[in-house]
Coordinates of C-alpha atoms in Angstrom, one line a residue:
M2 CA 4.4 3.7 -18.1
T3 CA 3.1 1.8 -21.6
L4 CA 5.9 -0.5 -23.6
R5 CA 5.2 -1.9 -27.0
S6 CA 9.0 -3.3 -27.4
G7 CA 8.1 -6.6 -25.8
P8 CA 8.3 -7.9 -21.7
V9 CA 11.0 -7.8 -19.2
R10 CA 12.1 -11.0 -17.8
V11 CA 13.1 -11.1 -14.4
I12 CA 14.8 -14.4 -13.3
V13 CA 15.4 -15.4 -10.0
L14 CA 17.8 -18.9 -9.4
N15 CA 16.5 -20.6 -6.2
Y16 CA 18.5 -23.4 -4.1
N17 CA 16.4 -24.1 -0.7
G18 CA 15.9 -20.2 -0.5
G19 CA 13.4 -20.7 1.7
E20 CA 12.6 -17.3 3.1
D21 CA 15.1 -14.8 1.1
T22 CA 13.5 -16.1 -2.1
L23 CA 9.6 -15.3 -0.9
R24 CA 10.8 -12.1 0.2
C25 CA 12.5 -11.7 -3.1
F26 CA 9.2 -12.5 -5.2
D27 CA 7.2 -10.5 -3.1
R28 CA 9.0 -7.2 -3.4
L29 CA 9.3 -8.0 -7.5
M30 CA 5.6 -8.2 -7.8
A31 CA 5.2 -5.1 -6.5
T32 CA 7.3 -3.7 -9.0
D33 CA 5.8 -0.8 -10.9
W34 CA 5.9 -2.5 -14.3
P35 CA 2.7 -3.5 -16.4
A36 CA 1.9 -6.7 -15.8
D37 CA 1.2 -7.3 -19.2
E38 CA 4.7 -6.4 -19.5
L39 CA 6.6 -8.4 -17.2
E40 CA 7.7 -12.1 -16.8
L41 CA 8.6 -13.4 -13.4
I42 CA 10.9 -16.6 -13.3
C43 CA 12.1 -18.8 -10.7
V44 CA 14.6 -21.4 -12.2
D45 CA 14.5 -23.7 -9.2
N46 CA 18.5 -26.2 -8.7
G47 CA 16.6 -29.4 -7.1
S48 CA 15.4 -27.7 -4.0
V49 CA 14.2 -29.9 -0.5
D50 CA 13.3 -27.1 1.5
G51 CA 9.7 -26.7 0.7
S52 CA 10.4 -23.1 -1.0
V53 CA 9.4 -24.3 -4.3
E54 CA 5.5 -25.5 -2.4
A55 CA 5.6 -22.0 -0.9
L56 CA 6.4 -20.1 -4.2
R57 CA 3.8 -21.8 -5.8
T58 CA 1.4 -21.2 -3.3
A59 CA 2.4 -17.6 -2.5
F60 CA 2.6 -16.5 -5.8
P61 CA 1.0 -18.8 -8.7
Q62 CA 1.4 -15.9 -11.0
V63 CA 5.5 -16.8 -11.5
Q64 CA 6.6 -19.3 -13.7
I65 CA 8.9 -22.2 -12.1
R66 CA 11.1 -24.4 -14.1
A67 CA 12.2 -27.1 -11.6
L68 CA 15.4 -28.5 -12.7
G69 CA 16.0 -32.5 -10.9
S70 CA 19.2 -31.4 -9.6
N71 CA 21.8 -28.4 -8.2
G72 CA 23.2 -27.1 -11.7
G73 CA 24.8 -23.6 -10.1
F74 CA 24.6 -20.1 -11.9
P75 CA 24.5 -21.6 -14.9
A76 CA 20.8 -23.0 -14.7
N77 CA 20.1 -19.4 -15.3
N78 CA 20.5 -20.5 -18.6
V79 CA 17.3 -22.5 -18.9
A80 CA 15.3 -19.7 -18.7
L81 CA 16.9 -17.6 -21.9
R82 CA 15.9 -20.4 -24.0
D83 CA 12.8 -18.7 -25.4
L84 CA 13.3 -15.2 -25.3
D85 CA 11.6 -14.7 -28.7
Q86 CA 8.9 -12.5 -27.5
V87 CA 11.6 -10.8 -24.7
R88 CA 13.2 -7.7 -25.3
Y89 CA 14.8 -7.1 -21.9
V90 CA 16.3 -9.5 -19.4
A91 CA 17.3 -9.0 -15.4
L92 CA 18.6 -11.9 -13.5
V93 CA 18.1 -11.3 -9.5
N94 CA 19.8 -12.9 -7.3
N95 CA 16.9 -14.8 -4.8
D96 CA 18.2 -12.7 -1.5
A97 CA 18.2 -9.4 -3.6
F98 CA 15.1 -7.1 -2.5
V99 CA 14.5 -4.3 -5.3
E100 CA 13.5 -1.3 -4.2
P101 CA 10.4 0.5 -5.9
G102 CA 11.0 2.3 -9.0
W103 CA 14.0 -0.6 -9.7
L104 CA 12.8 -1.1 -12.9
A105 CA 11.7 1.5 -14.7
R106 CA 15.0 3.3 -13.6
W107 CA 16.9 0.3 -15.0
W108 CA 14.8 0.2 -18.5
R109 CA 14.9 4.1 -18.9
H110 CA 18.8 3.7 -18.6
S111 CA 19.3 1.5 -21.1
M112 CA 17.1 3.5 -23.7
P113 CA 19.4 4.7 -26.4
T114 CA 19.0 8.7 -26.6
R115 CA 20.8 11.0 -28.7
G116 CA 23.3 13.1 -27.1
S117 CA 23.2 10.7 -23.9
V118 CA 26.2 9.0 -21.7
P119 CA 25.2 5.2 -21.4
P120 CA 25.6 4.2 -17.6
V121 CA 29.2 2.2 -16.5
R122 CA 29.1 -1.2 -16.4
S123 CA 31.1 -3.1 -14.2
S124 CA 32.7 -5.9 -15.3
C125 CA 35.3 -8.3 -13.0
W126 CA 36.8 -11.5 -13.4
H127 CA 39.4 -13.7 -12.4
R128 CA 42.6 -14.1 -14.6
P129 CA 44.7 -16.7 -13.6
S130 CA 48.1 -16.2 -12.1
P131 CA 50.9 -17.5 -14.6
R132 CA 52.2 -20.5 -12.8

């Protein structure tokens, strides 16, 4: 599959994720997708468990954006700031282990085609009850 529409950026948030984060990136590295069209980024929330060093050693091609403190889930925004050449973004939890072909299926479903029905997207939020 050759894409010329800009790369896909996959962002994984880590905070003391250890083996989960390593396994997550191991599965992401096995993604059937052109390497020049795939950016893997780990946003680290100030981990102290050695997971950042282990990730650098195991996967030197992964971009690590290390933060000094735990910014929670919104820290993902750090990897959303420079999207000039990026067409698609996937946020993957560090304890999610993707299956082969996941990205191609995701990308294929995002392509508009005449007469097609787009995939259903779930949306859930908490609405405070009146006091």
